[in-house]
XYZ file of N, CA and C in Angstrom:
438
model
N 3.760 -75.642 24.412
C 2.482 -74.967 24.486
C 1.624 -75.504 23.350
N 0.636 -75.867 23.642
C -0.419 -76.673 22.597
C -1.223 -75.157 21.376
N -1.745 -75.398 20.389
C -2.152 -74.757 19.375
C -3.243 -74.235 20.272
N -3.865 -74.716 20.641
C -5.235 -73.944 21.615
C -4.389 -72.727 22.792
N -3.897 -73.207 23.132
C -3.042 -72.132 24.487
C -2.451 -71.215 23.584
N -1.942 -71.220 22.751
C -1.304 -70.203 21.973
C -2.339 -69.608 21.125
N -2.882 -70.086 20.627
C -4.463 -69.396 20.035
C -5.140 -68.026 20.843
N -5.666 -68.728 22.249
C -6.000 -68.308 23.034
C -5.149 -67.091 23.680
N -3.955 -67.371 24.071
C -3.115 -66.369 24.418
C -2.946 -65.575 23.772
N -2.504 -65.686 22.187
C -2.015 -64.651 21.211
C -3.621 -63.740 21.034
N -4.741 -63.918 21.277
C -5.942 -63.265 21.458
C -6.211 -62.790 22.499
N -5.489 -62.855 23.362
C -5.621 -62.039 24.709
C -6.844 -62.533 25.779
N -7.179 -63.398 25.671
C -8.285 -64.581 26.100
C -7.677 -64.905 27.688
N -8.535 -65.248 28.551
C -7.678 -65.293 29.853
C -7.594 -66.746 29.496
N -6.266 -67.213 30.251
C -5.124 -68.402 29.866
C -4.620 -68.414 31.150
N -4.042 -69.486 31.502
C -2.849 -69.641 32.545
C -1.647 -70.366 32.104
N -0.857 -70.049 33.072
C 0.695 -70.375 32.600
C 1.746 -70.982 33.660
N 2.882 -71.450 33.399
C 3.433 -72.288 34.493
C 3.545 -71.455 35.866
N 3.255 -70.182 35.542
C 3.707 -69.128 36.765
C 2.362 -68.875 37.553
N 0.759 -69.500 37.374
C -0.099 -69.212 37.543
C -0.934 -68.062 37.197
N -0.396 -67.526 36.323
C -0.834 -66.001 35.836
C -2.168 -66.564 34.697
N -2.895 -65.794 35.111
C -3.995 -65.212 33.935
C -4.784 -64.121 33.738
N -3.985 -63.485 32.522
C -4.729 -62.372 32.189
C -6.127 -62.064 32.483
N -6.226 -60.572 32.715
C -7.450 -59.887 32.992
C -8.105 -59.995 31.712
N -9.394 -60.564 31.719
C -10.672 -59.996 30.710
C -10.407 -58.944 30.051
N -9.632 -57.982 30.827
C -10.161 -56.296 30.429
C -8.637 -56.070 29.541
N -7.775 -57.238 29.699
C -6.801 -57.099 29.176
C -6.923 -56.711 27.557
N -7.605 -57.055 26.875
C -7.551 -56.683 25.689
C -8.734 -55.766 25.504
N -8.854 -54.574 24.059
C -9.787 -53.794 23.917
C -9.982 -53.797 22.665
N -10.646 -53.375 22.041
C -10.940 -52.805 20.724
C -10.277 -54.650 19.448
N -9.540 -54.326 19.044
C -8.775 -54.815 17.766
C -9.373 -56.439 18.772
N -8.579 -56.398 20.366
C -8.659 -58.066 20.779
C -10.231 -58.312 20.807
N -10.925 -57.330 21.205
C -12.198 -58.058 21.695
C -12.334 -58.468 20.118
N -12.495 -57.463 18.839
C -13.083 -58.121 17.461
C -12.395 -59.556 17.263
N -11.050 -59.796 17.570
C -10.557 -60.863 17.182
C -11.263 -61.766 18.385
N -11.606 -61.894 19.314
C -12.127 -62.840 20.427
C -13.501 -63.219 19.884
N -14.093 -62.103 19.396
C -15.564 -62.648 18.497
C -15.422 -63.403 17.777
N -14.637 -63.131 16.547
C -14.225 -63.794 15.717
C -14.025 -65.197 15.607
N -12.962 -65.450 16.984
C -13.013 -66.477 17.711
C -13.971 -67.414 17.901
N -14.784 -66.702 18.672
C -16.255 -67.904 18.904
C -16.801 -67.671 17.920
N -17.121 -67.056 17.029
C -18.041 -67.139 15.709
C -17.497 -68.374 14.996
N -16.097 -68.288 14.507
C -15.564 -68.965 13.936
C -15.335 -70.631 14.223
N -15.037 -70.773 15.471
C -14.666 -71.554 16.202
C -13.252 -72.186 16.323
N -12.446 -71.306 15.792
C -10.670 -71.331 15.828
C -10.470 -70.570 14.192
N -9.087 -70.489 14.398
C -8.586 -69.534 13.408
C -7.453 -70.527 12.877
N -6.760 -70.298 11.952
C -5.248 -71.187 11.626
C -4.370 -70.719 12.255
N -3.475 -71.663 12.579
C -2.018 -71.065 12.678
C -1.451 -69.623 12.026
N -1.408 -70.078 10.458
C -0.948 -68.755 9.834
C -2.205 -67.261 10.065
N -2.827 -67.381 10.667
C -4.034 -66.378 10.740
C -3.388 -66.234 12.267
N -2.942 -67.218 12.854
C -2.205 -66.459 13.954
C -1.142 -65.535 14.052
N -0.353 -66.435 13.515
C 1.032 -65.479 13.163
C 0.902 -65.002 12.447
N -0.003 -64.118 11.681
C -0.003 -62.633 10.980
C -0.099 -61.687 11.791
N -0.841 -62.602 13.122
C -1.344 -61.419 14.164
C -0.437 -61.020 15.512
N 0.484 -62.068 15.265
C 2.269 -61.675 16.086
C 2.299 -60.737 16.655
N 2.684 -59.537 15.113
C 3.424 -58.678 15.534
C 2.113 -57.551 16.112
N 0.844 -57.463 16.300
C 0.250 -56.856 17.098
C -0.109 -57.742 18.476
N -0.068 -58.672 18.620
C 0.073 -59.251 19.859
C 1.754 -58.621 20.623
N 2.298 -58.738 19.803
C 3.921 -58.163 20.774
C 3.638 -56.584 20.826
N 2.668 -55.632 19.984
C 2.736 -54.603 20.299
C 1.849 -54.048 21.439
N 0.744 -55.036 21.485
C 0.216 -54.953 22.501
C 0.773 -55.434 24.477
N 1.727 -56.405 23.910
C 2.228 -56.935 25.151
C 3.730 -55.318 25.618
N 4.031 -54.832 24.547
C 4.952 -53.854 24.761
C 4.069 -52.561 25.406
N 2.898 -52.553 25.077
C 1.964 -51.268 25.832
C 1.606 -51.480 27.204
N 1.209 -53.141 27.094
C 0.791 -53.451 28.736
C 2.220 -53.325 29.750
N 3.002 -53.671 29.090
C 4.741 -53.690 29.550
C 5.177 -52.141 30.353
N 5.092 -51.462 28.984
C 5.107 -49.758 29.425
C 4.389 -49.129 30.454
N 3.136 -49.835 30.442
C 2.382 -49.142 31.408
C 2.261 -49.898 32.951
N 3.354 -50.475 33.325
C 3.407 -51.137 34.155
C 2.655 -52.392 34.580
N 2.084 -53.112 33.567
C 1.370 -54.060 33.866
C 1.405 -55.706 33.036
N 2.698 -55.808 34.054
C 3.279 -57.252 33.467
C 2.860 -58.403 33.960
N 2.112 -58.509 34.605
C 1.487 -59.637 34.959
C -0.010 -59.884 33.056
N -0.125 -58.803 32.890
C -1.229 -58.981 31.908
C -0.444 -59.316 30.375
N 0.796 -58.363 30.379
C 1.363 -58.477 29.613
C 2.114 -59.738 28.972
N 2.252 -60.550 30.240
C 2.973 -61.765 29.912
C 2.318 -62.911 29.127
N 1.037 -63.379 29.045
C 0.517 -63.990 27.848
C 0.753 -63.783 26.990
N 1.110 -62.421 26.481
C 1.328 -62.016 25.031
C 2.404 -62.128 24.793
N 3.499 -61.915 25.965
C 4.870 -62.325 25.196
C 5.077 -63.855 24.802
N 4.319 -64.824 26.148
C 4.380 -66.080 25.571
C 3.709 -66.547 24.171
N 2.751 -65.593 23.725
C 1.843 -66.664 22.889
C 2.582 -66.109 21.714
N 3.539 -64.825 21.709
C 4.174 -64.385 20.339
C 5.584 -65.280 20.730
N 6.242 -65.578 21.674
C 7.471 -66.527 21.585
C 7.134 -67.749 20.742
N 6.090 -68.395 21.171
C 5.505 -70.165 20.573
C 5.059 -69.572 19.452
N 4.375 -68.818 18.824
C 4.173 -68.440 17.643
C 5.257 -68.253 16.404
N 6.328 -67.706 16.983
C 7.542 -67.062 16.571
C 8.752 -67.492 17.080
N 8.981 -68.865 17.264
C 10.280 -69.183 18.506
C 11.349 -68.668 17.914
N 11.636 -67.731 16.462
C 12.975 -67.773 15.773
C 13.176 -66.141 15.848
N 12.019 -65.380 16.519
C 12.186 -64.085 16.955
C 13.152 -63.573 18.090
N 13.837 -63.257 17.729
C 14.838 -62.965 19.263
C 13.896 -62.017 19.937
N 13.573 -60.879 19.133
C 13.233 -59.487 19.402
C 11.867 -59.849 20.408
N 10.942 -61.056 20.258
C 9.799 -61.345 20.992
C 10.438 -62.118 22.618
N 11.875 -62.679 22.180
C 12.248 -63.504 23.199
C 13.112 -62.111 24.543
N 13.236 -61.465 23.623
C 14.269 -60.132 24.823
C 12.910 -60.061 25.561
N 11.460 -59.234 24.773
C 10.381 -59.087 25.369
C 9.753 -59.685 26.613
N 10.008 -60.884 26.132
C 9.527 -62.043 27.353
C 10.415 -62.082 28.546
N 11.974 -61.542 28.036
C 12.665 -61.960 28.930
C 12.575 -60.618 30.345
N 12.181 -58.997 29.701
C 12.141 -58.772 30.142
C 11.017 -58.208 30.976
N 9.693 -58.892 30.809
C 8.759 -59.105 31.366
C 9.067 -60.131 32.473
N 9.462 -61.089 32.431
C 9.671 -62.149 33.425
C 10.590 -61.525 34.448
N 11.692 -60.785 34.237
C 12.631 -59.617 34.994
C 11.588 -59.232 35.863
N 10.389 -58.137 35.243
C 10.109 -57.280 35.998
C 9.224 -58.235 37.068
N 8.575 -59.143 36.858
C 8.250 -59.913 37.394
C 8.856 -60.921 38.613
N 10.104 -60.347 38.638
C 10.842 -61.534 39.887
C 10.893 -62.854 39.433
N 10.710 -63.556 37.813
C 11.406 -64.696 37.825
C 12.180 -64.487 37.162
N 13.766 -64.399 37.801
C 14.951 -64.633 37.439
C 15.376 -65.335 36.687
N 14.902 -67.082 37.159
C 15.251 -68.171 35.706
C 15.092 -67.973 34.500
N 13.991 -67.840 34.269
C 12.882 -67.161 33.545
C 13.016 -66.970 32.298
N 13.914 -65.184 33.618
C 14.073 -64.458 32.270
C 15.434 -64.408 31.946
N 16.740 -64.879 32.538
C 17.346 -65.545 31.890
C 17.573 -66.579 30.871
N 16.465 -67.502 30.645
C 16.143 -68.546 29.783
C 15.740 -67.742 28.241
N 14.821 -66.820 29.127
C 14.355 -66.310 27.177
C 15.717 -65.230 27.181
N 15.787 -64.356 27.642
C 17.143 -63.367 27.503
C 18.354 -63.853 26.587
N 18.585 -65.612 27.248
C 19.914 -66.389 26.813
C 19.119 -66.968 25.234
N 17.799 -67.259 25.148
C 17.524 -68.092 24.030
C 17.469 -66.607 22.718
N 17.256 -65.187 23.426
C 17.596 -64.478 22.254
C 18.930 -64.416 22.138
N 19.759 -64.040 22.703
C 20.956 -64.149 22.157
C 21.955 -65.624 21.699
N 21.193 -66.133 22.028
C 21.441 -67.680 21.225
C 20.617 -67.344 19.721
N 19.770 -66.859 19.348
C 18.677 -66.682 18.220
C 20.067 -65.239 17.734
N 20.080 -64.207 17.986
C 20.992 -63.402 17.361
C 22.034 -62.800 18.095
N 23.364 -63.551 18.201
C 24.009 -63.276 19.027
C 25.085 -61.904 18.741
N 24.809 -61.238 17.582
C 25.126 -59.641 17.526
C 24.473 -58.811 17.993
N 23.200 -59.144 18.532
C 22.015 -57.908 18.943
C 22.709 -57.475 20.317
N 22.383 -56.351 20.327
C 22.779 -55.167 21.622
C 21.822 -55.689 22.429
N 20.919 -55.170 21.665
C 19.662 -55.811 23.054
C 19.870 -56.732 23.405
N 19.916 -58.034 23.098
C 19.497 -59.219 23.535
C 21.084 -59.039 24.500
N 22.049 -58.761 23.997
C 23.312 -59.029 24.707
C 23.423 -58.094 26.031
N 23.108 -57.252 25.528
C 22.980 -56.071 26.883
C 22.353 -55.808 28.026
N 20.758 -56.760 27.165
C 19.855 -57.237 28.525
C 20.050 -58.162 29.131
N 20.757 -59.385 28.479
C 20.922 -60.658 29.396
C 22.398 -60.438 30.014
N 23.504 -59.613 29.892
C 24.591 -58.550 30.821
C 24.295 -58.075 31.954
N 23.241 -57.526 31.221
C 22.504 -56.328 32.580
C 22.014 -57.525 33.803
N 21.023 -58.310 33.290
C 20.542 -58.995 34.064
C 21.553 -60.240 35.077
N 22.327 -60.679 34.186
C 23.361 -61.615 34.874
C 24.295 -60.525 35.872
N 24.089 -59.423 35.578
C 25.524 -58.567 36.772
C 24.727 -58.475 37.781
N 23.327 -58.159 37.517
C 22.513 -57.599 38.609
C 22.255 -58.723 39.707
N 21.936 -59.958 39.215
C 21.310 -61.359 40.015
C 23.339 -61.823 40.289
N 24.431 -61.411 40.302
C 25.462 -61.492 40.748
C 25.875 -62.754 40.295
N 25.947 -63.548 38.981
C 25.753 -64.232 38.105
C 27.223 -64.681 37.062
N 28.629 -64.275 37.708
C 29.246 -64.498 36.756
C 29.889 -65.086 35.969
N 29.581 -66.589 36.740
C 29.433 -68.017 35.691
C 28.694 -67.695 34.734
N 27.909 -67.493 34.296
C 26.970 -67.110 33.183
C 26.817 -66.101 32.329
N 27.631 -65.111 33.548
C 27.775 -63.549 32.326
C 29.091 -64.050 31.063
N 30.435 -64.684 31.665
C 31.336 -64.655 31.130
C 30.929 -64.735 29.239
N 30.318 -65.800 28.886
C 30.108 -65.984 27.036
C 29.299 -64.496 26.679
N 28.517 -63.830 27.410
C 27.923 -62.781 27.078
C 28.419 -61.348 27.292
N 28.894 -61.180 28.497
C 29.733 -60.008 29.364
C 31.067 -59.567 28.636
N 31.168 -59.799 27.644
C 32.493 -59.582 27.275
C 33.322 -57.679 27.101
């Protein structure tokens, strides 16, 4: 993912993605629209001015998540994964956005890359369990399923 796509995404900016998804306009409010001004005033932000803004981009992608709306939500998990690739806790997120979403690969890929990132976490282990029993998977559950 290039510095502009992740820019853009982690601001809640409509973006597209390998899945064809792009967030709604209306997707962000308050905190995103100031940072989207900001944006064009500025005309880009840094990296590290990004990733300060992470962990409210993942809290925002966890509200759109909750409230059933993962198609909007999923920019934000991507643009906090590429922001943060050493976060498990952003990679379960993604993984289980892509779940609710019907891509299976997906979200096996981020599911397996958090528990590759912390392979004591419950979560990460429990969701990519859950998910490998459910898709009937047990070449793949075995290193995790234990």
């Amino acid at each position: 993912m290039s510095r502009s796509v992740v820019l853009v995404a982690i601001l809640g900016a409509a973006t597209g993605d390998e899945h064809g998804f792009s967030p709604s306009p209306r997707a962000g409010g308050g905190f995103w629209k100031r940072a989207g001004a900001r944006l064009s005033v500025s005309g880009g932000i840094s990296m590290d001015k990004a990733r300060s803004m992470a962990p409210h981009s993942y809290n925002k992608a966890v509200i759109l998540r909750a409230g059933g709306r993962f198609e909007e939500a999923l920019p934000y998990f991507r643009g906090v994964t590429a922001l943060e690739p050493n976060n498990a806790t952003y990679w379960v997120g993604l993984g289980h956005c892509l779940a609710k979403l019907a891509y299976a690969e997906s979200a096996i890929d981020a599911l397996e890359k958090a528990f590759e990132l912390e392979p004591t976490s419950a979560e990460a282990s429990s969701s990519l369990c859950t998910l490998l029993n459910e898709l009937e998977r047990p070449e793949r559950s075995e290193k995790v399923c234990r």
